[in-house]
Short mmCIF file of C-alpha atoms in Angstrom, two decimals:
data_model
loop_
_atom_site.label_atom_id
_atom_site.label_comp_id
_atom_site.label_asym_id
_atom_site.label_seq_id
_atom_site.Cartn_x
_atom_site.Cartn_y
_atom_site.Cartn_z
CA UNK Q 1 95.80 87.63 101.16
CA UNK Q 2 99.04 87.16 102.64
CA UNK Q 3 100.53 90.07 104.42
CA UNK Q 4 103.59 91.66 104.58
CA UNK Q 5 106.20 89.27 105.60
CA UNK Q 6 110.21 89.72 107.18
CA UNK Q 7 112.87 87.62 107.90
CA UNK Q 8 114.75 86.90 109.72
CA UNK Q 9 112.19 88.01 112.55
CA UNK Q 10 115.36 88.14 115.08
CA UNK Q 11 119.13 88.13 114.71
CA UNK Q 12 122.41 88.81 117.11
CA UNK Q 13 125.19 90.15 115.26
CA UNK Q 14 128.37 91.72 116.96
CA UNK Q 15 129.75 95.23 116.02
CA UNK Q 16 131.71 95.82 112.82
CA UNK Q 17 129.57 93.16 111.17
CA UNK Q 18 127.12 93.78 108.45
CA UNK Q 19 123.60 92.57 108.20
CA UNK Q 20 120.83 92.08 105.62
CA UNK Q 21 116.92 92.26 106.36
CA UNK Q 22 114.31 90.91 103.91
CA UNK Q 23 111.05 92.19 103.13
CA UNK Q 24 107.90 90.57 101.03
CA UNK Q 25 104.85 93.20 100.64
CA UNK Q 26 101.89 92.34 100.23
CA UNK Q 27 101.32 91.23 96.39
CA UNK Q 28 100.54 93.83 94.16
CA UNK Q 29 101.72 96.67 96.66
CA UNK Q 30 105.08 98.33 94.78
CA UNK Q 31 106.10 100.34 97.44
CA UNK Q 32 108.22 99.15 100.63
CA UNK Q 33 109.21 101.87 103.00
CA UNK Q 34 111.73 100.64 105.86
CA UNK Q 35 112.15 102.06 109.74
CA UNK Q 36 113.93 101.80 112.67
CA UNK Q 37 112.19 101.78 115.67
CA UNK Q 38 113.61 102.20 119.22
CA UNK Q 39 112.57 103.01 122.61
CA UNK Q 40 114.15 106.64 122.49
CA UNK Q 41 113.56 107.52 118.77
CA UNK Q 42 110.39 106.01 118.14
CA UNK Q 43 109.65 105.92 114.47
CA UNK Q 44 112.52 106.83 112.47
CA UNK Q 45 111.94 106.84 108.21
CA UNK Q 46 114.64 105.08 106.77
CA UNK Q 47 113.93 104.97 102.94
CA UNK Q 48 110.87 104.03 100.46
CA UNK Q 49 111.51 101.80 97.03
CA UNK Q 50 108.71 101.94 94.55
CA UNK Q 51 109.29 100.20 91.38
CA UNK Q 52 113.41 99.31 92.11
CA UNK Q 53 114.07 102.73 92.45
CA UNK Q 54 114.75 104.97 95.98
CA UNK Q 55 111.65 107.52 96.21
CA UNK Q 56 112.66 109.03 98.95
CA UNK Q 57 115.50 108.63 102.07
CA UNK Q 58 115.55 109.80 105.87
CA UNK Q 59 118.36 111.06 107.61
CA UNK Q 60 120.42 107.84 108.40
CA UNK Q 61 124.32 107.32 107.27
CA UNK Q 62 125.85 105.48 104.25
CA UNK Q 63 125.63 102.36 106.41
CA UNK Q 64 122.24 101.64 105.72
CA UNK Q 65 121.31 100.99 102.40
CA UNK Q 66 118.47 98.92 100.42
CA UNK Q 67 117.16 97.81 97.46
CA UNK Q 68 113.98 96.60 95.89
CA UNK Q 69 113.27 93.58 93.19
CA UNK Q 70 111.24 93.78 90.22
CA UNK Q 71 109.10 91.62 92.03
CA UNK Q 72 108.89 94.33 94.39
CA UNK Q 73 110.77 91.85 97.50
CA UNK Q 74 112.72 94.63 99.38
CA UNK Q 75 116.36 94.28 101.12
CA UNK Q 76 118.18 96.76 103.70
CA UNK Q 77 121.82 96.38 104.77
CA UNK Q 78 122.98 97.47 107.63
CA UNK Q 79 127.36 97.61 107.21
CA UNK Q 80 129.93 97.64 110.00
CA UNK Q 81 126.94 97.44 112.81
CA UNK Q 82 127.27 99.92 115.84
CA UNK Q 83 125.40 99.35 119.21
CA UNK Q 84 123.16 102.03 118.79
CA UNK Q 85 121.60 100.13 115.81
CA UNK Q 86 119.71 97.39 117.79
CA UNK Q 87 116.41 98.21 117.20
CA UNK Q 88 113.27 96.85 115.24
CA UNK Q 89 113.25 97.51 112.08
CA UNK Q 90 109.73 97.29 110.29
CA UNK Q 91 109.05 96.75 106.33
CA UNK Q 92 105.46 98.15 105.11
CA UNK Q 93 104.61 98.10 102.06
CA UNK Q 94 101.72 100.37 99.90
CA UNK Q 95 99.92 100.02 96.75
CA UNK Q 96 102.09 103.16 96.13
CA UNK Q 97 100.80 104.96 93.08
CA UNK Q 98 101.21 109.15 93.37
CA UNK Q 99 97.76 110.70 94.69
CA UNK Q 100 97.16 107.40 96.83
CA UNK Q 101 95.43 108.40 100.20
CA UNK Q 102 96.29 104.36 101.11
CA UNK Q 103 97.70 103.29 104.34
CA UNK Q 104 101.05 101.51 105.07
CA UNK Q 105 100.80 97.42 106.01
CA UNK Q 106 103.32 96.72 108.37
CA UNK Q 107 105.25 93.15 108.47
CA UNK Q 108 106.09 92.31 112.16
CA UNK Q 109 109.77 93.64 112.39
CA UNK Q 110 113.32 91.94 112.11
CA UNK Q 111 114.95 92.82 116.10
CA UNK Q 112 117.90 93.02 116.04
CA UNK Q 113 120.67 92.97 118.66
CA UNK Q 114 124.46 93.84 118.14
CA UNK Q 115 126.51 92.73 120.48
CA UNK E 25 107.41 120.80 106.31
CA UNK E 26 104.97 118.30 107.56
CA UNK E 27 104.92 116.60 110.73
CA UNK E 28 102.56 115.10 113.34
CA UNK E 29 102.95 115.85 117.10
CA UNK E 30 100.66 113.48 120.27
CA UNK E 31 100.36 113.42 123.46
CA UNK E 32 103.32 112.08 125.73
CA UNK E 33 102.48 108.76 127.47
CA UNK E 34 102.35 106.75 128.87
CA UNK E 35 98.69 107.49 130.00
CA UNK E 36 97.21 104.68 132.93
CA UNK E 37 94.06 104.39 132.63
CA UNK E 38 91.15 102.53 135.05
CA UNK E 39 89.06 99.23 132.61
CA UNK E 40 86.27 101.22 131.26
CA UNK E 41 87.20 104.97 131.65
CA UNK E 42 87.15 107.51 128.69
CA UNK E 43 90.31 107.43 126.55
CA UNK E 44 91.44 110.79 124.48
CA UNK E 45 94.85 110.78 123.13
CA UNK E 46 95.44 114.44 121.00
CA UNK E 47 97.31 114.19 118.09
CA UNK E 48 97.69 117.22 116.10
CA UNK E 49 99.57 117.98 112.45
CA UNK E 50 101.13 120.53 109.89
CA UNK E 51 100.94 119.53 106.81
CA UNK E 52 100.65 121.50 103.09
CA UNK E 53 97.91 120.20 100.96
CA UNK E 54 95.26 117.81 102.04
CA UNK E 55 97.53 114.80 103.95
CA UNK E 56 95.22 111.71 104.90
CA UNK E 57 95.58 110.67 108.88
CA UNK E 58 95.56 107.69 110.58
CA UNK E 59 96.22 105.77 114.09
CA UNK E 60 98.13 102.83 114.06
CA UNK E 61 98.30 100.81 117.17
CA UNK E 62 101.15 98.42 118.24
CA UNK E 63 100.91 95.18 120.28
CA UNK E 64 103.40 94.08 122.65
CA UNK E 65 106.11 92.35 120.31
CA UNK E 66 103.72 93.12 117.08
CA UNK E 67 104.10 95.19 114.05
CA UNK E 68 102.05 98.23 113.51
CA UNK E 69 98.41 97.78 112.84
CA UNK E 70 96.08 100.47 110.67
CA UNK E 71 93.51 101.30 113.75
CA UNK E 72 91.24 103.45 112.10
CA UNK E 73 91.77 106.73 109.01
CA UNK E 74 90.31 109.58 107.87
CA UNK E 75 91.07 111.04 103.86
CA UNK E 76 89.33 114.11 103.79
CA UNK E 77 88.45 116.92 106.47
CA UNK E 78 84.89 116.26 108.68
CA UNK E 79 85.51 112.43 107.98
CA UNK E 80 85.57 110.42 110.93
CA UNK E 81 87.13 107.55 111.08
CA UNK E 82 85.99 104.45 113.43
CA UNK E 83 86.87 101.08 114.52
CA UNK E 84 86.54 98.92 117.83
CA UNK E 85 85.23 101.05 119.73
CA UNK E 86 87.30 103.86 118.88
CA UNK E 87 86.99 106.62 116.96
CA UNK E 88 89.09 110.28 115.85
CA UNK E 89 87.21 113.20 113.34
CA UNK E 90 89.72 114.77 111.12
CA UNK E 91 89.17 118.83 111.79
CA UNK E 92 91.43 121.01 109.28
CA UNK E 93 90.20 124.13 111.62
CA UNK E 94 91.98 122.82 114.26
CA UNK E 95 94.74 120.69 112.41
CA UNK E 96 93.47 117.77 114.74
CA UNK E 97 92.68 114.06 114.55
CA UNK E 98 92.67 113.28 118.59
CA UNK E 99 91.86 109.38 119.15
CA UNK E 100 88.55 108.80 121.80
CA UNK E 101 87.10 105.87 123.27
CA UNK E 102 84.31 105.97 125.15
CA UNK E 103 85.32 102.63 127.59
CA UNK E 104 88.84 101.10 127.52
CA UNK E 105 89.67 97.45 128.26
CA UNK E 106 92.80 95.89 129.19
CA UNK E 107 93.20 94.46 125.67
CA UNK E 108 93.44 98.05 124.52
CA UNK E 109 96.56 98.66 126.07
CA UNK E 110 99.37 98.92 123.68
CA UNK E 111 101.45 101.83 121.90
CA UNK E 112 99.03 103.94 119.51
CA UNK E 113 100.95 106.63 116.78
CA UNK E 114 99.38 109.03 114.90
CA UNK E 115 100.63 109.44 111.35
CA UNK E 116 99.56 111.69 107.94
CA UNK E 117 100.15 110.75 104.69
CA UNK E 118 101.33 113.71 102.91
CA UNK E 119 99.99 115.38 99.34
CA UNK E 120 101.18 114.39 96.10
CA UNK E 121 103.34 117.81 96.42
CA UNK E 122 104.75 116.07 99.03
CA UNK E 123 105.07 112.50 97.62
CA UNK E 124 102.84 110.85 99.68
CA UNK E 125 105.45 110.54 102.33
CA UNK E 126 104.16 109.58 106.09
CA UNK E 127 104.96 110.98 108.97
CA UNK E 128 104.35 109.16 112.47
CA UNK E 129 104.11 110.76 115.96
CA UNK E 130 106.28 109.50 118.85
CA UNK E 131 103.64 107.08 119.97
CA UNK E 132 101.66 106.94 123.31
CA UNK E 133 101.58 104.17 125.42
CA UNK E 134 98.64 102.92 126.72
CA UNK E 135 98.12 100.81 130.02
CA UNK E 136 94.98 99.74 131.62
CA UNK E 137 94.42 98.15 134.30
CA UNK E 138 91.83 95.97 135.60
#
């Protein structure tokens, strides 16, 4: 079973640019939660799709945005890049449905570096 | 609301001394837990979980009981090796009240040395 795969797996961008991430769960997971991961912050929750539609968002601005596919692929933008958004940023993906005790399967990150 | 709070690392440790790392959590409901563990350069990797209070969950070696008494799920391994060494978060998964959401500790780092 293949697992939960991102591309690209690293990118340089400089600021003001924008920059799009791509995320394939695991098949049959609907569910793809995105986060940004840096050596101050740690883990930060970005936002979960499940079924094409936002289930729920962290606390990050208007610049970062996503969306999911009906066949559940998964895409985050990043718009007019700053500094301070070089970071990893992992895709996991869940089977997803409400009362599911499941864990998250993480994809091995997309680092990237503005410039 | 909930959240998850562990030990500060980094913790150096000596090949085959006893490992704890304490992670403990607020949560409403009855949140699942787990420990995740992250490679140098990897993505996150389910280490072991636990669903429901008094269940322990194991693997490799390692091994953390979920107590609701003490809102705890503190990782242990009796004899660490230098493979072990690598970033290990705590997370719950929250209730259905709560929509499942996870929450993830800061991480510890682990370092052992030979």
């Amino acid at each position: 079973k293949a697992g939960v795969t991102q591309t690209p797996r690293y990118l340089i961008k400089t600021r003001g640019q924008q920059v799009t991430l791509s995320c394939s769960p695991i098949s049959g997971h609907r569910s793809v939660s995105w986060y940004q991961q840096t050596p101050g912050q740690g883990l930060q929750f970005l936002f979960e799709y499940f079924s094409e539609t936002q289930r729920n968002k962290g606390n990050f601005p208007g610049r970062f945005s996503g969306r999911q596919f009906s066949n559940s692929r998964s895409e985050m933008n990043v718009s007019t890049l700053e500094l301070g958004d070089s970071a990893l940023y992992l895709c996991a993906s869940s089977f997803g449905a409400s009362a599911n005790t499941g864990e998250l399967f993480f994809g091995e990150g997309s680092r990237l570096t503005v410039l | 609301g909930d959240s998850v709070t562990q030990m500060e690392g980094p913790v150096t440790l000596s090949e085959e001394a006893f490992l704890t790392i304490n992670c403990t959590y607020t949560a409403t409901g009855y949140p699942s837990l787990f420990w995740y563990v992250q490679y140098p350069g990897e993505g996150l990797q389910l280490l072991l979980k636990a669903t429901k209070a008094d269940d322990k969950g194991s693997n490799k070696g390692f091994e953390a009981t979920y107590r609701k008494e003490t809102t705890s799920f503190h990782l242990e391994k009796g004899s660490v090796q230098v493979s072990d060494s690598a970033v290990y978060f705590c997370a719950l998964r929250g209730s259905i009240y709560n929509f499942n959401k996870f929450y993830f500790g800061s991480g510890t780092k682990l370092n052992v040395k030979p």
